């Protein structure tokens, strides 16, 4: 017999009243608490996470439906956002909503264990997969850019990339600095939606941090959400702060308003060589993301609107200059790596021939984790109560007492991470662990230990869901960097396994023409149906990572396939 969540009240609010209360553009608010507004918790979960992506605490520009990453949107237009809400409120358990680049286009007949929402964003036939063609379509209202978790409705604020950034910095410390980042200075550009995780990740790993961004509002947001310790407009003050902290071994973070190229040039002139150097500016989008050297934000906006081709040309030249300084600091001893924003490719196009002498972060630091099926497992408390996240944190610590790294991470996160929007958590888990965690969460809902269902998702930056030759699949052992069959297989495995919503995107992280990737979210609502779906999806999803890397010839992945009984 099907077990159902106890006493979940249905809402008497009409669709129109709901839209006025929760989704009245541009004030998007996710409902909280145990009350059901949609016809089932699967649709309700998608509804709440869609609105959570767009709430002001989370999104970079809710009025334009931009969640993060330059132009990464959750819906194409305000009218489309309203229609998505309306359809999710009325969706039956044997129907699935189709969303094409942020526009709801229809419902199809499915079944109770099928995904409630099927999403495709920014996908173009390869010959036409260029920024020029995409921008033409976007200007005509025919397409939007979904980034990774913006258009798949599972962005959880800056925390979403926090542990991945922490794992990268910690791996850099283990490889180059005997596992100790105290007395080490880490310098980077970009403190937006993705880059904003860098200061807290660096200090959690023990480093002294300097981050540079041309937009003071982005730095202020990191201060408000406790991801950053100090902010300054003055280069000399920033240097005094970080160099003094480095000498003392203090893990503090400083945000400097400025142009990252100018700052690196000045550091070279001053003879200051950071121990670690990377970048997370929005370089993946030369027009809507990166700000060319020498331009104020307003001047950049005006040129972007009046002459986008000239803007792009100046961006590429600025990226070449930027990377040139990074290469010189690398020659002087900085451990320098690309952080997957396609900066090297555009710098090369802008005239820096040696851009790819900087290695990418995945082959340098992350691939061993991918070979274990590890990646960014994240979940959200649909109740809106932070106590539910504390309950899940403690339950995971009891479930995996043999995993001190995970326990340490959760304890630090409890202390240092401020929630944005619905309370959420991220914690990297691997093959076997994800399924156990999902079933545990479902039991917590069933037993009433949390106040409403939980949703489990991940970034698309995962072990088996992305083809991105300048990021997740850079330098594959067998040369299969650009093979995108794997994310398609991931999409199909998670769809047939019963994820609650699934997505397939083009371009996230590195830009149009450079990646394809799949996303999934699965609901824990305390039911037997959820047990079945969670067990399948949270087995299949990390298994694809092991299959992908085992097939490429990685011995560790082959060993893990044998360990977990995966038949190759």
Short mmCIF file of N, CA and C in Angstrom, two decimals, residues 395-514:
data_model
loop_
_atom_site.label_atom_id
_atom_site.label_comp_id
_atom_site.label_asym_id
_atom_site.label_seq_id
_atom_site.Cartn_x
_atom_site.Cartn_y
_atom_site.Cartn_z
N UNK A 395 21.30 13.97 10.39
CA UNK A 395 20.98 12.62 9.93
C UNK A 395 22.08 12.07 9.02
N UNK A 396 22.64 12.91 8.15
CA UNK A 396 23.73 12.47 7.28
C UNK A 396 24.97 12.12 8.09
N UNK A 397 25.26 12.90 9.11
CA UNK A 397 26.43 12.61 9.95
C UNK A 397 26.27 11.26 10.65
N UNK A 398 25.05 10.93 11.05
CA UNK A 398 24.80 9.62 11.65
C UNK A 398 24.87 8.50 10.60
N UNK A 399 24.42 8.80 9.38
CA UNK A 399 24.40 7.79 8.32
C UNK A 399 25.80 7.44 7.84
N UNK A 400 26.70 8.42 7.82
CA UNK A 400 28.05 8.19 7.29
C UNK A 400 29.11 8.56 8.33
N UNK A 401 29.15 7.87 9.46
CA UNK A 401 30.14 8.22 10.51
C UNK A 401 31.57 7.97 10.06
N UNK A 402 31.76 7.16 9.02
CA UNK A 402 33.10 6.83 8.54
C UNK A 402 33.62 7.88 7.55
N UNK A 403 32.87 8.98 7.33
CA UNK A 403 33.25 9.99 6.35
C UNK A 403 33.57 11.31 7.05
N UNK A 404 34.77 11.43 7.65
CA UNK A 404 35.10 12.64 8.42
C UNK A 404 35.15 13.89 7.55
N UNK A 405 35.54 13.74 6.28
CA UNK A 405 35.59 14.90 5.39
C UNK A 405 34.19 15.50 5.22
N UNK A 406 33.20 14.64 5.00
CA UNK A 406 31.82 15.12 4.85
C UNK A 406 31.32 15.74 6.15
N UNK A 407 31.61 15.09 7.28
CA UNK A 407 31.16 15.60 8.57
C UNK A 407 31.76 16.98 8.85
N UNK A 408 33.04 17.13 8.57
CA UNK A 408 33.70 18.43 8.76
C UNK A 408 33.06 19.49 7.87
N UNK A 409 32.76 19.10 6.63
CA UNK A 409 32.13 20.04 5.71
C UNK A 409 30.78 20.51 6.25
N UNK A 410 29.95 19.55 6.69
CA UNK A 410 28.62 19.90 7.18
C UNK A 410 28.70 20.79 8.41
N UNK A 411 29.64 20.52 9.29
CA UNK A 411 29.78 21.33 10.50
C UNK A 411 30.21 22.76 10.15
N UNK A 412 31.13 22.88 9.19
CA UNK A 412 31.55 24.22 8.77
C UNK A 412 30.40 24.95 8.08
N UNK A 413 29.65 24.22 7.24
CA UNK A 413 28.53 24.83 6.53
C UNK A 413 27.46 25.31 7.49
N UNK A 414 27.17 24.52 8.54
CA UNK A 414 26.18 24.94 9.53
C UNK A 414 26.58 26.26 10.18
N UNK A 415 27.86 26.42 10.41
CA UNK A 415 28.36 27.60 11.11
C UNK A 415 28.49 28.81 10.20
N UNK A 416 28.86 28.60 8.93
CA UNK A 416 29.32 29.72 8.10
C UNK A 416 28.42 30.08 6.92
N UNK A 417 27.51 29.19 6.52
CA UNK A 417 26.75 29.43 5.30
C UNK A 417 25.41 30.06 5.61
N UNK A 418 25.17 31.24 5.04
CA UNK A 418 23.86 31.90 5.16
C UNK A 418 22.97 31.43 4.02
N UNK A 419 21.73 31.10 4.33
CA UNK A 419 20.81 30.64 3.30
C UNK A 419 20.33 31.81 2.45
N UNK A 420 20.08 31.52 1.17
CA UNK A 420 19.46 32.47 0.25
C UNK A 420 18.18 31.82 -0.26
N UNK A 421 17.04 32.47 -0.06
CA UNK A 421 15.79 31.86 -0.46
C UNK A 421 15.44 30.69 0.44
N UNK A 422 14.85 29.63 -0.13
CA UNK A 422 14.54 28.45 0.66
C UNK A 422 15.82 27.87 1.25
N UNK A 423 15.80 27.39 2.49
CA UNK A 423 17.01 26.81 3.08
C UNK A 423 17.47 25.59 2.29
N UNK A 424 18.74 25.57 1.97
CA UNK A 424 19.30 24.50 1.13
C UNK A 424 20.66 24.08 1.66
N UNK A 425 21.14 22.97 1.19
CA UNK A 425 22.47 22.51 1.54
C UNK A 425 23.08 21.81 0.32
N UNK A 426 24.38 21.88 0.21
CA UNK A 426 25.12 21.09 -0.78
C UNK A 426 26.18 20.28 -0.05
N UNK A 427 26.39 19.08 -0.53
CA UNK A 427 27.38 18.19 0.09
C UNK A 427 27.79 17.16 -0.95
N UNK A 428 29.05 17.13 -1.32
CA UNK A 428 29.48 16.19 -2.35
C UNK A 428 29.39 14.76 -1.82
N UNK A 429 28.63 13.94 -2.54
CA UNK A 429 28.48 12.53 -2.21
C UNK A 429 28.73 11.70 -3.46
N UNK A 430 29.10 10.45 -3.26
CA UNK A 430 29.47 9.59 -4.38
C UNK A 430 28.50 8.45 -4.62
N UNK A 431 28.92 7.54 -5.47
CA UNK A 431 28.14 6.35 -5.80
C UNK A 431 27.81 5.58 -4.52
N UNK A 432 26.57 5.18 -4.38
CA UNK A 432 26.13 4.47 -3.19
C UNK A 432 25.66 5.41 -2.11
N UNK A 433 26.43 6.47 -1.86
CA UNK A 433 26.07 7.43 -0.81
C UNK A 433 24.83 8.23 -1.19
N UNK A 434 24.71 8.60 -2.46
CA UNK A 434 23.58 9.44 -2.85
C UNK A 434 22.25 8.69 -2.67
N UNK A 435 22.21 7.43 -3.08
CA UNK A 435 20.98 6.65 -2.93
C UNK A 435 20.61 6.50 -1.45
N UNK A 436 21.59 6.19 -0.61
CA UNK A 436 21.33 6.04 0.83
C UNK A 436 20.80 7.35 1.41
N UNK A 437 21.40 8.48 1.01
CA UNK A 437 20.97 9.78 1.52
C UNK A 437 19.55 10.10 1.08
N UNK A 438 19.23 9.81 -0.18
CA UNK A 438 17.89 10.09 -0.68
C UNK A 438 16.82 9.30 0.05
N UNK A 439 17.08 8.02 0.28
CA UNK A 439 16.11 7.19 1.00
C UNK A 439 15.99 7.63 2.46
N UNK A 440 17.10 8.07 3.04
CA UNK A 440 17.06 8.60 4.40
C UNK A 440 16.17 9.85 4.46
N UNK A 441 16.35 10.75 3.51
CA UNK A 441 15.55 11.97 3.49
C UNK A 441 14.06 11.64 3.34
N UNK A 442 13.75 10.66 2.51
CA UNK A 442 12.34 10.29 2.33
C UNK A 442 11.75 9.76 3.63
N UNK A 443 12.56 9.04 4.38
CA UNK A 443 12.10 8.52 5.67
C UNK A 443 11.88 9.67 6.66
N UNK A 444 12.76 10.68 6.63
CA UNK A 444 12.57 11.83 7.51
C UNK A 444 11.24 12.52 7.23
N UNK A 445 10.87 12.62 5.94
CA UNK A 445 9.59 13.23 5.59
C UNK A 445 8.44 12.34 6.07
N UNK A 446 8.56 11.04 5.80
CA UNK A 446 7.51 10.09 6.16
C UNK A 446 7.24 10.09 7.66
N UNK A 447 8.31 10.20 8.45
CA UNK A 447 8.17 10.14 9.90
C UNK A 447 7.89 11.49 10.54
N UNK A 448 7.76 12.53 9.70
CA UNK A 448 7.43 13.84 10.22
C UNK A 448 8.57 14.54 10.93
N UNK A 449 9.81 14.10 10.70
CA UNK A 449 10.95 14.72 11.35
C UNK A 449 11.37 16.03 10.67
N UNK A 450 10.91 16.22 9.43
CA UNK A 450 10.99 17.52 8.77
C UNK A 450 9.56 17.94 8.44
N UNK A 451 9.34 19.22 8.24
CA UNK A 451 7.99 19.77 8.22
C UNK A 451 7.31 19.74 6.87
N UNK A 452 8.06 19.43 5.82
CA UNK A 452 7.50 19.33 4.47
C UNK A 452 8.50 18.54 3.63
N UNK A 453 8.11 18.13 2.42
CA UNK A 453 9.03 17.38 1.56
C UNK A 453 10.34 18.12 1.26
N UNK A 454 11.31 17.33 0.81
CA UNK A 454 12.63 17.82 0.41
C UNK A 454 12.83 17.53 -1.07
N UNK A 455 13.53 18.40 -1.77
CA UNK A 455 13.92 18.09 -3.16
C UNK A 455 15.43 17.94 -3.22
N UNK A 456 15.86 16.97 -4.01
CA UNK A 456 17.29 16.66 -4.18
C UNK A 456 17.66 16.91 -5.63
N UNK A 457 18.74 17.65 -5.84
CA UNK A 457 19.21 17.90 -7.19
C UNK A 457 20.72 17.99 -7.21
N UNK A 458 21.24 18.64 -8.21
CA UNK A 458 22.69 18.84 -8.32
C UNK A 458 22.96 19.90 -9.36
N UNK A 459 24.18 20.37 -9.35
CA UNK A 459 24.67 21.18 -10.44
C UNK A 459 24.82 20.26 -11.65
N UNK A 460 24.90 20.85 -12.84
CA UNK A 460 25.23 20.04 -14.01
C UNK A 460 26.72 19.74 -14.06
N UNK A 461 27.52 20.48 -13.28
CA UNK A 461 28.95 20.21 -13.16
C UNK A 461 29.10 18.96 -12.29
N UNK A 462 28.90 17.81 -12.92
CA UNK A 462 28.88 16.56 -12.17
C UNK A 462 29.68 15.51 -12.92
N UNK A 463 29.73 14.34 -12.33
CA UNK A 463 30.66 13.32 -12.83
C UNK A 463 30.29 12.77 -14.21
N UNK A 464 28.99 12.72 -14.54
CA UNK A 464 28.62 12.07 -15.80
C UNK A 464 27.56 12.77 -16.60
N UNK A 465 27.34 14.06 -16.35
CA UNK A 465 26.21 14.75 -16.97
C UNK A 465 26.61 15.82 -17.97
N UNK A 466 27.89 15.98 -18.26
CA UNK A 466 28.35 17.12 -19.06
C UNK A 466 29.36 16.68 -20.12
N UNK A 467 29.22 17.27 -21.30
CA UNK A 467 30.30 17.24 -22.29
C UNK A 467 30.76 18.68 -22.48
N UNK A 468 31.96 18.97 -22.02
CA UNK A 468 32.46 20.35 -22.05
C UNK A 468 33.98 20.31 -22.16
N UNK A 469 34.51 20.34 -23.40
CA UNK A 469 35.94 20.11 -23.60
C UNK A 469 36.87 21.14 -22.96
N UNK A 470 36.35 22.29 -22.57
CA UNK A 470 37.18 23.27 -21.88
C UNK A 470 36.87 23.30 -20.39
N UNK A 471 36.15 22.28 -19.89
CA UNK A 471 35.81 22.27 -18.48
C UNK A 471 35.73 20.83 -17.99
N UNK A 472 34.52 20.28 -17.81
CA UNK A 472 34.36 18.97 -17.17
C UNK A 472 35.03 17.83 -17.92
N UNK A 473 35.06 17.90 -19.25
CA UNK A 473 35.66 16.79 -20.02
C UNK A 473 36.95 17.19 -20.70
N UNK A 474 37.62 18.21 -20.18
CA UNK A 474 38.91 18.61 -20.75
C UNK A 474 39.95 17.52 -20.54
N UNK A 475 40.69 17.21 -21.61
CA UNK A 475 41.82 16.29 -21.51
C UNK A 475 41.44 14.88 -21.11
N UNK A 476 40.31 14.36 -21.61
CA UNK A 476 39.94 12.97 -21.30
C UNK A 476 41.01 12.01 -21.80
N UNK A 477 41.20 10.94 -21.08
CA UNK A 477 42.29 10.00 -21.33
C UNK A 477 42.25 9.45 -22.75
N UNK A 478 41.04 9.24 -23.28
CA UNK A 478 40.91 8.64 -24.61
C UNK A 478 40.62 9.67 -25.70
N UNK A 479 40.66 10.96 -25.36
CA UNK A 479 40.40 12.00 -26.36
C UNK A 479 38.94 12.22 -26.68
N UNK A 480 38.04 11.72 -25.83
CA UNK A 480 36.60 11.82 -26.11
C UNK A 480 35.98 13.08 -25.50
N UNK A 481 36.77 14.14 -25.39
CA UNK A 481 36.33 15.36 -24.70
C UNK A 481 34.99 15.89 -25.22
N UNK A 482 34.78 15.87 -26.53
CA UNK A 482 33.62 16.52 -27.13
C UNK A 482 32.45 15.58 -27.40
N UNK A 483 32.52 14.35 -26.93
CA UNK A 483 31.43 13.39 -27.17
C UNK A 483 30.27 13.70 -26.23
N UNK A 484 29.14 14.13 -26.79
CA UNK A 484 28.01 14.52 -25.94
C UNK A 484 26.93 13.45 -25.86
N UNK A 485 27.25 12.22 -26.29
CA UNK A 485 26.32 11.11 -26.05
C UNK A 485 26.10 10.92 -24.55
N UNK A 486 27.14 11.18 -23.76
CA UNK A 486 27.07 10.88 -22.32
C UNK A 486 26.03 11.71 -21.59
N UNK A 487 25.99 13.02 -21.74
CA UNK A 487 24.91 13.76 -21.08
C UNK A 487 23.53 13.39 -21.60
N UNK A 488 23.43 13.00 -22.86
CA UNK A 488 22.14 12.54 -23.38
C UNK A 488 21.72 11.23 -22.71
N UNK A 489 22.69 10.33 -22.53
CA UNK A 489 22.39 9.08 -21.83
C UNK A 489 22.01 9.37 -20.37
N UNK A 490 22.68 10.34 -19.75
CA UNK A 490 22.33 10.72 -18.39
C UNK A 490 20.90 11.23 -18.33
N UNK A 491 20.53 12.08 -19.28
CA UNK A 491 19.17 12.61 -19.34
C UNK A 491 18.15 11.47 -19.46
N UNK A 492 18.42 10.53 -20.36
CA UNK A 492 17.46 9.45 -20.59
C UNK A 492 17.38 8.51 -19.40
N UNK A 493 18.53 8.23 -18.77
CA UNK A 493 18.53 7.34 -17.60
C UNK A 493 17.73 7.96 -16.46
N UNK A 494 17.90 9.27 -16.24
CA UNK A 494 17.18 9.93 -15.15
C UNK A 494 15.70 10.11 -15.46
N UNK A 495 15.38 10.30 -16.74
CA UNK A 495 13.97 10.40 -17.13
C UNK A 495 13.27 9.07 -16.93
N UNK A 496 13.87 8.00 -17.44
CA UNK A 496 13.25 6.68 -17.30
C UNK A 496 13.29 6.19 -15.85
N UNK A 497 14.25 6.71 -15.06
CA UNK A 497 14.33 6.32 -13.66
C UNK A 497 13.30 6.99 -12.78
N UNK A 498 12.71 8.10 -13.26
CA UNK A 498 11.66 8.74 -12.48
C UNK A 498 12.05 9.99 -11.74
N UNK A 499 13.04 10.74 -12.27
CA UNK A 499 13.33 12.05 -11.68
C UNK A 499 12.08 12.92 -11.75
N UNK A 500 11.96 13.88 -10.85
CA UNK A 500 10.76 14.70 -10.79
C UNK A 500 10.74 15.77 -11.88
N UNK A 501 11.89 16.33 -12.20
CA UNK A 501 12.03 17.07 -13.44
C UNK A 501 13.44 16.94 -13.95
N UNK A 502 13.57 17.00 -15.28
CA UNK A 502 14.86 16.81 -15.94
C UNK A 502 15.06 17.91 -16.97
N UNK A 503 16.31 18.14 -17.33
CA UNK A 503 16.61 19.21 -18.28
C UNK A 503 17.83 18.85 -19.12
N UNK A 504 17.87 19.44 -20.31
CA UNK A 504 19.04 19.29 -21.17
C UNK A 504 19.35 20.65 -21.76
N UNK A 505 20.59 21.12 -21.51
CA UNK A 505 20.97 22.47 -21.90
C UNK A 505 22.20 22.46 -22.81
N UNK A 506 22.38 23.60 -23.44
CA UNK A 506 23.55 23.85 -24.28
C UNK A 506 24.23 25.13 -23.78
N UNK A 507 25.54 25.06 -23.56
CA UNK A 507 26.32 26.27 -23.34
C UNK A 507 26.62 26.66 -21.92
N UNK A 508 25.97 26.05 -20.93
CA UNK A 508 26.15 26.51 -19.56
C UNK A 508 27.59 26.48 -19.10
N UNK A 509 28.00 27.54 -18.39
CA UNK A 509 29.35 27.61 -17.84
C UNK A 509 30.38 28.16 -18.79
N UNK A 510 30.37 27.69 -20.04
CA UNK A 510 31.43 28.08 -20.98
C UNK A 510 30.90 28.77 -22.23
N UNK A 511 29.59 28.76 -22.45
CA UNK A 511 29.03 29.51 -23.56
C UNK A 511 28.57 28.68 -24.74
N UNK A 512 27.78 29.32 -25.58
CA UNK A 512 27.19 28.67 -26.75
C UNK A 512 28.29 28.05 -27.63
N UNK A 513 28.06 26.80 -28.00
CA UNK A 513 29.00 26.09 -28.87
C UNK A 513 30.03 25.26 -28.14
N UNK A 514 30.07 25.34 -26.80
CA UNK A 514 31.18 24.72 -26.09
C UNK A 514 30.77 23.66 -25.06
#
